[in-house]
Amino acid sequence: MDLAREMKELGVIRVPYTDVRRDGTLRGPNVRDTGELARASGLKVIASGGVSSLADLAELAALEPDGVEAVVVGSFTLTAALAQMAGGGGAALPRSG
């Protein structure tokens, strides 16, 4: 958190946040800490690490008012993500490719 505040003072407006304990595990993102970073620092946050389902995407999207503005994903298609954000459901989809 201290580093994020220092970056903001230097003029940085956006940072990626990855919970390295979850990155690559497909166990879900650290929604609580991602939101807290955005709220406490005032920075725009790009969430990463652990995202494995469209439900994860919906949880992070709910943090948009707090400053979470983007998500790094690799376990579903853009088409599925866009459908989720348009209200198409929150089921997990298998990874393609």
Short mmCIF file of N, CA, C and O in Angstrom, two decimals:
data_model
loop_
_atom_site.label_atom_id
_atom_site.label_comp_id
_atom_site.label_asym_id
_atom_site.label_seq_id
_atom_site.Cartn_x
_atom_site.Cartn_y
_atom_site.Cartn_z
N MET A 1 0.83 -1.18 0.00
CA MET A 1 0.00 0.00 0.00
C MET A 1 0.87 1.25 0.00
O MET A 1 0.56 2.23 -0.68
N ASP A 2 1.95 1.21 0.77
CA ASP A 2 2.85 2.36 0.81
C ASP A 2 3.43 2.65 -0.57
O ASP A 2 3.51 3.81 -0.98
N LEU A 3 3.82 1.60 -1.28
CA LEU A 3 4.37 1.78 -2.62
C LEU A 3 3.33 2.39 -3.55
O LEU A 3 3.64 3.29 -4.34
N ALA A 4 2.09 1.94 -3.45
CA ALA A 4 1.03 2.49 -4.30
C ALA A 4 0.84 3.97 -4.02
O ALA A 4 0.68 4.77 -4.96
N ARG A 5 0.85 4.35 -2.77
CA ARG A 5 0.70 5.77 -2.43
C ARG A 5 1.88 6.60 -2.95
O ARG A 5 1.69 7.71 -3.43
N GLU A 6 3.08 6.05 -2.85
CA GLU A 6 4.26 6.75 -3.39
C GLU A 6 4.14 6.93 -4.90
O GLU A 6 4.47 7.98 -5.43
N MET A 7 3.67 5.89 -5.58
CA MET A 7 3.51 5.97 -7.03
C MET A 7 2.49 7.06 -7.40
O MET A 7 2.70 7.82 -8.33
N LYS A 8 1.43 7.13 -6.64
CA LYS A 8 0.42 8.17 -6.90
C LYS A 8 1.02 9.55 -6.73
O LYS A 8 0.79 10.45 -7.54
N GLU A 9 1.83 9.75 -5.70
CA GLU A 9 2.50 11.03 -5.48
C GLU A 9 3.44 11.38 -6.63
O GLU A 9 3.65 12.56 -6.93
N LEU A 10 3.99 10.37 -7.30
CA LEU A 10 4.88 10.60 -8.44
C LEU A 10 4.12 10.81 -9.74
O LEU A 10 4.73 11.02 -10.78
N GLY A 11 2.80 10.71 -9.69
CA GLY A 11 2.00 10.96 -10.89
C GLY A 11 1.48 9.73 -11.60
O GLY A 11 0.81 9.83 -12.62
N VAL A 12 1.76 8.55 -11.06
CA VAL A 12 1.24 7.32 -11.64
C VAL A 12 -0.27 7.31 -11.42
O VAL A 12 -0.76 7.70 -10.36
N ILE A 13 -1.03 6.90 -12.43
CA ILE A 13 -2.48 6.87 -12.29
C ILE A 13 -3.07 5.46 -12.30
O ILE A 13 -4.22 5.27 -11.93
N ARG A 14 -2.27 4.48 -12.71
CA ARG A 14 -2.79 3.12 -12.90
C ARG A 14 -1.69 2.12 -12.54
O ARG A 14 -0.54 2.32 -12.90
N VAL A 15 -2.10 1.04 -11.85
CA VAL A 15 -1.14 -0.01 -11.49
C VAL A 15 -1.78 -1.38 -11.66
O VAL A 15 -2.98 -1.53 -11.46
N PRO A 16 -0.98 -2.38 -12.03
CA PRO A 16 -1.50 -3.75 -12.00
C PRO A 16 -1.37 -4.28 -10.57
O PRO A 16 -0.46 -3.90 -9.83
N TYR A 17 -2.30 -5.14 -10.18
CA TYR A 17 -2.20 -5.81 -8.89
C TYR A 17 -2.39 -7.29 -9.09
O TYR A 17 -3.43 -7.74 -9.60
N THR A 18 -1.38 -8.06 -8.70
CA THR A 18 -1.43 -9.51 -8.78
C THR A 18 -1.14 -10.09 -7.41
O THR A 18 -0.10 -9.79 -6.82
N ASP A 19 -2.05 -10.88 -6.90
CA ASP A 19 -1.78 -11.63 -5.68
C ASP A 19 -1.00 -12.86 -6.12
O ASP A 19 -1.56 -13.79 -6.70
N VAL A 20 0.30 -12.86 -5.89
CA VAL A 20 1.15 -13.93 -6.41
C VAL A 20 0.84 -15.29 -5.79
O VAL A 20 1.19 -16.32 -6.35
N ARG A 21 0.14 -15.29 -4.67
CA ARG A 21 -0.27 -16.57 -4.08
C ARG A 21 -1.39 -17.22 -4.89
O ARG A 21 -1.64 -18.41 -4.77
N ARG A 22 -2.07 -16.43 -5.72
CA ARG A 22 -3.19 -16.95 -6.50
C ARG A 22 -2.89 -17.01 -7.99
O ARG A 22 -3.60 -17.67 -8.74
N ASP A 23 -1.87 -16.31 -8.43
CA ASP A 23 -1.56 -16.24 -9.85
C ASP A 23 -1.30 -17.64 -10.41
O ASP A 23 -0.48 -18.38 -9.86
N GLY A 24 -2.01 -17.99 -11.45
CA GLY A 24 -1.84 -19.28 -12.09
C GLY A 24 -2.54 -20.44 -11.40
O GLY A 24 -2.48 -21.57 -11.86
N THR A 25 -3.24 -20.17 -10.30
CA THR A 25 -3.87 -21.26 -9.55
C THR A 25 -5.31 -21.51 -9.97
O THR A 25 -5.87 -22.55 -9.65
N LEU A 26 -5.93 -20.54 -10.64
CA LEU A 26 -7.33 -20.62 -11.05
C LEU A 26 -8.26 -20.82 -9.85
O LEU A 26 -9.31 -21.42 -9.95
N ARG A 27 -7.86 -20.28 -8.67
CA ARG A 27 -8.67 -20.38 -7.45
C ARG A 27 -9.51 -19.15 -7.20
O ARG A 27 -10.15 -19.04 -6.18
N GLY A 28 -9.49 -18.21 -8.10
CA GLY A 28 -10.24 -16.97 -7.90
C GLY A 28 -9.31 -15.85 -7.48
O GLY A 28 -8.29 -16.08 -6.85
N PRO A 29 -9.67 -14.63 -7.84
CA PRO A 29 -8.83 -13.47 -7.52
C PRO A 29 -8.98 -13.05 -6.06
O PRO A 29 -9.95 -13.42 -5.39
N ASN A 30 -8.06 -12.27 -5.59
CA ASN A 30 -8.15 -11.70 -4.26
C ASN A 30 -8.97 -10.41 -4.37
O ASN A 30 -8.43 -9.32 -4.47
N VAL A 31 -10.27 -10.57 -4.39
CA VAL A 31 -11.19 -9.44 -4.61
C VAL A 31 -11.06 -8.42 -3.48
O VAL A 31 -11.03 -7.21 -3.72
N ARG A 32 -10.99 -8.89 -2.26
CA ARG A 32 -10.92 -7.98 -1.11
C ARG A 32 -9.70 -7.06 -1.20
O ARG A 32 -9.83 -5.84 -1.11
N ASP A 33 -8.51 -7.62 -1.39
CA ASP A 33 -7.30 -6.80 -1.43
C ASP A 33 -7.23 -5.93 -2.69
O ASP A 33 -6.71 -4.82 -2.65
N THR A 34 -7.77 -6.42 -3.80
CA THR A 34 -7.79 -5.63 -5.02
C THR A 34 -8.62 -4.37 -4.82
O THR A 34 -8.19 -3.26 -5.16
N GLY A 35 -9.80 -4.54 -4.25
CA GLY A 35 -10.66 -3.39 -3.98
C GLY A 35 -10.05 -2.44 -2.97
O GLY A 35 -10.12 -1.22 -3.12
N GLU A 36 -9.44 -3.00 -1.94
CA GLU A 36 -8.81 -2.18 -0.90
C GLU A 36 -7.68 -1.33 -1.48
O GLU A 36 -7.54 -0.15 -1.16
N LEU A 37 -6.88 -1.93 -2.36
CA LEU A 37 -5.80 -1.17 -3.00
C LEU A 37 -6.35 0.01 -3.78
O LEU A 37 -5.85 1.13 -3.67
N ALA A 38 -7.39 -0.22 -4.55
CA ALA A 38 -7.98 0.85 -5.35
C ALA A 38 -8.56 1.95 -4.46
O ALA A 38 -8.32 3.14 -4.68
N ARG A 39 -9.29 1.55 -3.45
CA ARG A 39 -9.94 2.54 -2.56
C ARG A 39 -8.91 3.34 -1.76
O ARG A 39 -8.99 4.56 -1.68
N ALA A 40 -7.96 2.66 -1.17
CA ALA A 40 -7.01 3.32 -0.27
C ALA A 40 -5.98 4.16 -0.99
O ALA A 40 -5.53 5.18 -0.48
N SER A 41 -5.60 3.74 -2.20
CA SER A 41 -4.54 4.46 -2.92
C SER A 41 -5.08 5.55 -3.84
O SER A 41 -4.37 6.50 -4.16
N GLY A 42 -6.33 5.38 -4.29
CA GLY A 42 -6.87 6.33 -5.27
C GLY A 42 -6.37 6.08 -6.68
O GLY A 42 -6.66 6.86 -7.59
N LEU A 43 -5.63 5.00 -6.88
CA LEU A 43 -5.13 4.64 -8.20
C LEU A 43 -6.16 3.79 -8.94
O LEU A 43 -6.99 3.12 -8.33
N LYS A 44 -6.09 3.81 -10.27
CA LYS A 44 -6.83 2.86 -11.08
C LYS A 44 -6.07 1.54 -11.00
O LYS A 44 -4.85 1.52 -11.07
N VAL A 45 -6.80 0.43 -10.83
CA VAL A 45 -6.15 -0.87 -10.63
C VAL A 45 -6.55 -1.84 -11.73
O VAL A 45 -7.73 -1.93 -12.09
N ILE A 46 -5.56 -2.56 -12.23
CA ILE A 46 -5.77 -3.64 -13.18
C ILE A 46 -5.59 -4.94 -12.38
O ILE A 46 -4.49 -5.24 -11.91
N ALA A 47 -6.68 -5.68 -12.20
CA ALA A 47 -6.66 -6.89 -11.39
C ALA A 47 -6.07 -8.06 -12.17
O ALA A 47 -6.34 -8.21 -13.36
N SER A 48 -5.30 -8.89 -11.48
CA SER A 48 -4.68 -10.04 -12.12
C SER A 48 -4.45 -11.12 -11.08
O SER A 48 -4.33 -10.85 -9.90
N GLY A 49 -4.40 -12.35 -11.54
CA GLY A 49 -4.05 -13.45 -10.67
C GLY A 49 -5.24 -14.22 -10.14
O GLY A 49 -6.05 -13.69 -9.39
N GLY A 50 -5.41 -15.46 -10.58
CA GLY A 50 -6.42 -16.34 -10.06
C GLY A 50 -7.76 -16.31 -10.77
O GLY A 50 -8.62 -17.12 -10.49
N VAL A 51 -7.96 -15.38 -11.68
CA VAL A 51 -9.24 -15.28 -12.37
C VAL A 51 -9.45 -16.54 -13.22
O VAL A 51 -8.64 -16.86 -14.07
N SER A 52 -10.56 -17.24 -12.94
CA SER A 52 -10.77 -18.50 -13.64
C SER A 52 -12.19 -18.70 -14.14
O SER A 52 -12.48 -19.68 -14.79
N SER A 53 -13.07 -17.76 -13.82
CA SER A 53 -14.46 -17.94 -14.22
C SER A 53 -15.10 -16.61 -14.54
O SER A 53 -14.58 -15.55 -14.17
N LEU A 54 -16.22 -16.68 -15.19
CA LEU A 54 -16.96 -15.45 -15.48
C LEU A 54 -17.53 -14.86 -14.20
O LEU A 54 -17.69 -13.65 -14.08
N ALA A 55 -17.80 -15.69 -13.19
CA ALA A 55 -18.24 -15.17 -11.90
C ALA A 55 -17.15 -14.32 -11.26
O ALA A 55 -17.43 -13.29 -10.65
N ASP A 56 -15.88 -14.73 -11.41
CA ASP A 56 -14.76 -13.92 -10.92
C ASP A 56 -14.76 -12.56 -11.60
O ASP A 56 -14.55 -11.53 -10.97
N LEU A 57 -15.00 -12.57 -12.89
CA LEU A 57 -15.04 -11.33 -13.66
C LEU A 57 -16.15 -10.42 -13.14
O LEU A 57 -15.95 -9.21 -12.97
N ALA A 58 -17.30 -10.98 -12.85
CA ALA A 58 -18.42 -10.19 -12.34
C ALA A 58 -18.10 -9.59 -10.96
O ALA A 58 -18.43 -8.44 -10.70
N GLU A 59 -17.42 -10.37 -10.11
CA GLU A 59 -17.04 -9.85 -8.79
C GLU A 59 -16.11 -8.65 -8.92
O GLU A 59 -16.26 -7.65 -8.22
N LEU A 60 -15.15 -8.75 -9.81
CA LEU A 60 -14.21 -7.65 -10.01
C LEU A 60 -14.88 -6.46 -10.67
O LEU A 60 -14.59 -5.31 -10.35
N ALA A 61 -15.82 -6.72 -11.58
CA ALA A 61 -16.54 -5.63 -12.24
C ALA A 61 -17.32 -4.80 -11.22
O ALA A 61 -17.48 -3.60 -11.39
N ALA A 62 -17.77 -5.44 -10.15
CA ALA A 62 -18.50 -4.72 -9.11
C ALA A 62 -17.61 -3.71 -8.39
O ALA A 62 -18.10 -2.79 -7.74
N LEU A 63 -16.30 -3.85 -8.54
CA LEU A 63 -15.35 -2.93 -7.91
C LEU A 63 -15.00 -1.74 -8.81
O LEU A 63 -14.18 -0.91 -8.43
N GLU A 64 -15.62 -1.65 -9.98
CA GLU A 64 -15.32 -0.54 -10.88
C GLU A 64 -15.52 0.82 -10.21
O GLU A 64 -14.66 1.70 -10.37
N PRO A 65 -16.57 1.04 -9.43
CA PRO A 65 -16.72 2.35 -8.78
C PRO A 65 -15.58 2.67 -7.80
O PRO A 65 -15.32 3.83 -7.50
N ASP A 66 -14.91 1.63 -7.32
CA ASP A 66 -13.79 1.83 -6.40
C ASP A 66 -12.48 2.13 -7.13
O ASP A 66 -11.50 2.51 -6.49
N GLY A 67 -12.45 1.89 -8.45
CA GLY A 67 -11.24 2.16 -9.21
C GLY A 67 -10.62 0.96 -9.90
O GLY A 67 -9.58 1.07 -10.53
N VAL A 68 -11.24 -0.21 -9.77
CA VAL A 68 -10.74 -1.40 -10.49
C VAL A 68 -11.28 -1.28 -11.90
O VAL A 68 -12.48 -1.38 -12.13
N GLU A 69 -10.37 -1.05 -12.87
CA GLU A 69 -10.85 -0.72 -14.22
C GLU A 69 -10.57 -1.77 -15.28
O GLU A 69 -11.09 -1.67 -16.38
N ALA A 70 -9.80 -2.79 -14.95
CA ALA A 70 -9.49 -3.81 -15.95
C ALA A 70 -9.09 -5.10 -15.23
O ALA A 70 -8.76 -5.09 -14.05
N VAL A 71 -9.14 -6.20 -15.99
CA VAL A 71 -8.81 -7.51 -15.45
C VAL A 71 -8.00 -8.27 -16.48
O VAL A 71 -8.34 -8.29 -17.66
N VAL A 72 -6.93 -8.92 -16.03
CA VAL A 72 -6.14 -9.79 -16.88
C VAL A 72 -6.69 -11.20 -16.71
O VAL A 72 -6.79 -11.69 -15.58
N VAL A 73 -7.08 -11.83 -17.81
CA VAL A 73 -7.63 -13.19 -17.76
C VAL A 73 -6.98 -14.06 -18.82
O VAL A 73 -6.43 -13.56 -19.79
N GLY A 74 -7.09 -15.35 -18.62
CA GLY A 74 -6.57 -16.27 -19.61
C GLY A 74 -7.34 -17.56 -19.66
O GLY A 74 -6.91 -18.52 -20.29
N SER A 75 -8.49 -17.61 -19.00
CA SER A 75 -9.19 -18.89 -18.88
C SER A 75 -10.55 -18.92 -19.56
O SER A 75 -11.27 -19.89 -19.40
N PHE A 76 -10.92 -17.88 -20.30
CA PHE A 76 -12.15 -17.90 -21.08
C PHE A 76 -12.02 -16.93 -22.23
O PHE A 76 -11.11 -16.11 -22.27
N THR A 77 -12.95 -17.01 -23.16
CA THR A 77 -12.86 -16.20 -24.36
C THR A 77 -13.42 -14.80 -24.15
O THR A 77 -14.22 -14.57 -23.23
N LEU A 78 -13.02 -13.90 -25.01
CA LEU A 78 -13.56 -12.54 -24.98
C LEU A 78 -15.06 -12.56 -25.21
O LEU A 78 -15.81 -11.83 -24.56
N THR A 79 -15.51 -13.41 -26.10
CA THR A 79 -16.95 -13.52 -26.37
C THR A 79 -17.71 -13.88 -25.11
O THR A 79 -18.75 -13.29 -24.79
N ALA A 80 -17.21 -14.85 -24.35
CA ALA A 80 -17.86 -15.25 -23.11
C ALA A 80 -17.83 -14.12 -22.09
O ALA A 80 -18.81 -13.89 -21.38
N ALA A 81 -16.72 -13.42 -22.01
CA ALA A 81 -16.61 -12.31 -21.06
C ALA A 81 -17.58 -11.19 -21.41
O ALA A 81 -18.25 -10.64 -20.52
N LEU A 82 -17.70 -10.85 -22.67
CA LEU A 82 -18.63 -9.81 -23.08
C LEU A 82 -20.07 -10.21 -22.81
O LEU A 82 -20.89 -9.39 -22.37
N ALA A 83 -20.38 -11.48 -23.01
CA ALA A 83 -21.73 -11.96 -22.72
C ALA A 83 -22.01 -11.86 -21.22
O ALA A 83 -23.10 -11.46 -20.81
N GLN A 84 -21.03 -12.18 -20.40
CA GLN A 84 -21.18 -12.08 -18.94
C GLN A 84 -21.47 -10.63 -18.55
O GLN A 84 -22.38 -10.36 -17.77
N MET A 85 -20.72 -9.72 -19.09
CA MET A 85 -20.88 -8.32 -18.71
C MET A 85 -22.20 -7.75 -19.24
O MET A 85 -22.70 -6.77 -18.70
N ALA A 86 -22.77 -8.39 -20.23
CA ALA A 86 -24.07 -7.96 -20.75
C ALA A 86 -25.21 -8.67 -20.05
O ALA A 86 -26.37 -8.52 -20.41
N GLY A 87 -24.88 -9.48 -19.03
CA GLY A 87 -25.92 -10.16 -18.26
C GLY A 87 -26.16 -11.59 -18.67
O GLY A 87 -27.19 -12.15 -18.37
N GLY A 88 -25.15 -12.22 -19.32
CA GLY A 88 -25.34 -13.56 -19.83
C GLY A 88 -25.06 -14.68 -18.86
O GLY A 88 -25.01 -15.83 -19.27
N GLY A 89 -24.85 -14.42 -17.58
CA GLY A 89 -24.63 -15.49 -16.63
C GLY A 89 -23.22 -15.53 -16.11
O GLY A 89 -22.35 -14.85 -16.61
N GLY A 90 -22.96 -16.34 -15.10
CA GLY A 90 -21.67 -16.36 -14.45
C GLY A 90 -21.05 -17.74 -14.34
O GLY A 90 -20.27 -18.00 -13.46
N ALA A 91 -21.39 -18.64 -15.23
CA ALA A 91 -20.84 -20.00 -15.17
C ALA A 91 -19.38 -20.02 -15.57
O ALA A 91 -18.95 -19.26 -16.42
N ALA A 92 -18.62 -20.91 -14.96
CA ALA A 92 -17.24 -21.10 -15.35
C ALA A 92 -17.18 -21.80 -16.70
O ALA A 92 -17.97 -22.69 -16.97
N LEU A 93 -16.26 -21.37 -17.52
CA LEU A 93 -16.08 -22.00 -18.83
C LEU A 93 -14.71 -22.64 -18.90
O LEU A 93 -13.77 -22.14 -18.31
N PRO A 94 -14.57 -23.74 -19.59
CA PRO A 94 -13.26 -24.37 -19.70
C PRO A 94 -12.32 -23.50 -20.52
O PRO A 94 -12.73 -22.74 -21.38
N ARG A 95 -11.06 -23.64 -20.22
CA ARG A 95 -10.04 -22.92 -20.96
C ARG A 95 -9.92 -23.51 -22.35
O ARG A 95 -9.91 -24.71 -22.53
N SER A 96 -9.85 -22.63 -23.35
CA SER A 96 -9.73 -23.12 -24.72
C SER A 96 -8.27 -23.09 -25.14
O SER A 96 -7.48 -22.33 -24.62
N GLY A 97 -7.96 -23.90 -26.14
CA GLY A 97 -6.63 -23.85 -26.74
C GLY A 97 -5.73 -24.80 -26.12
O GLY A 97 -4.71 -25.15 -26.33
#
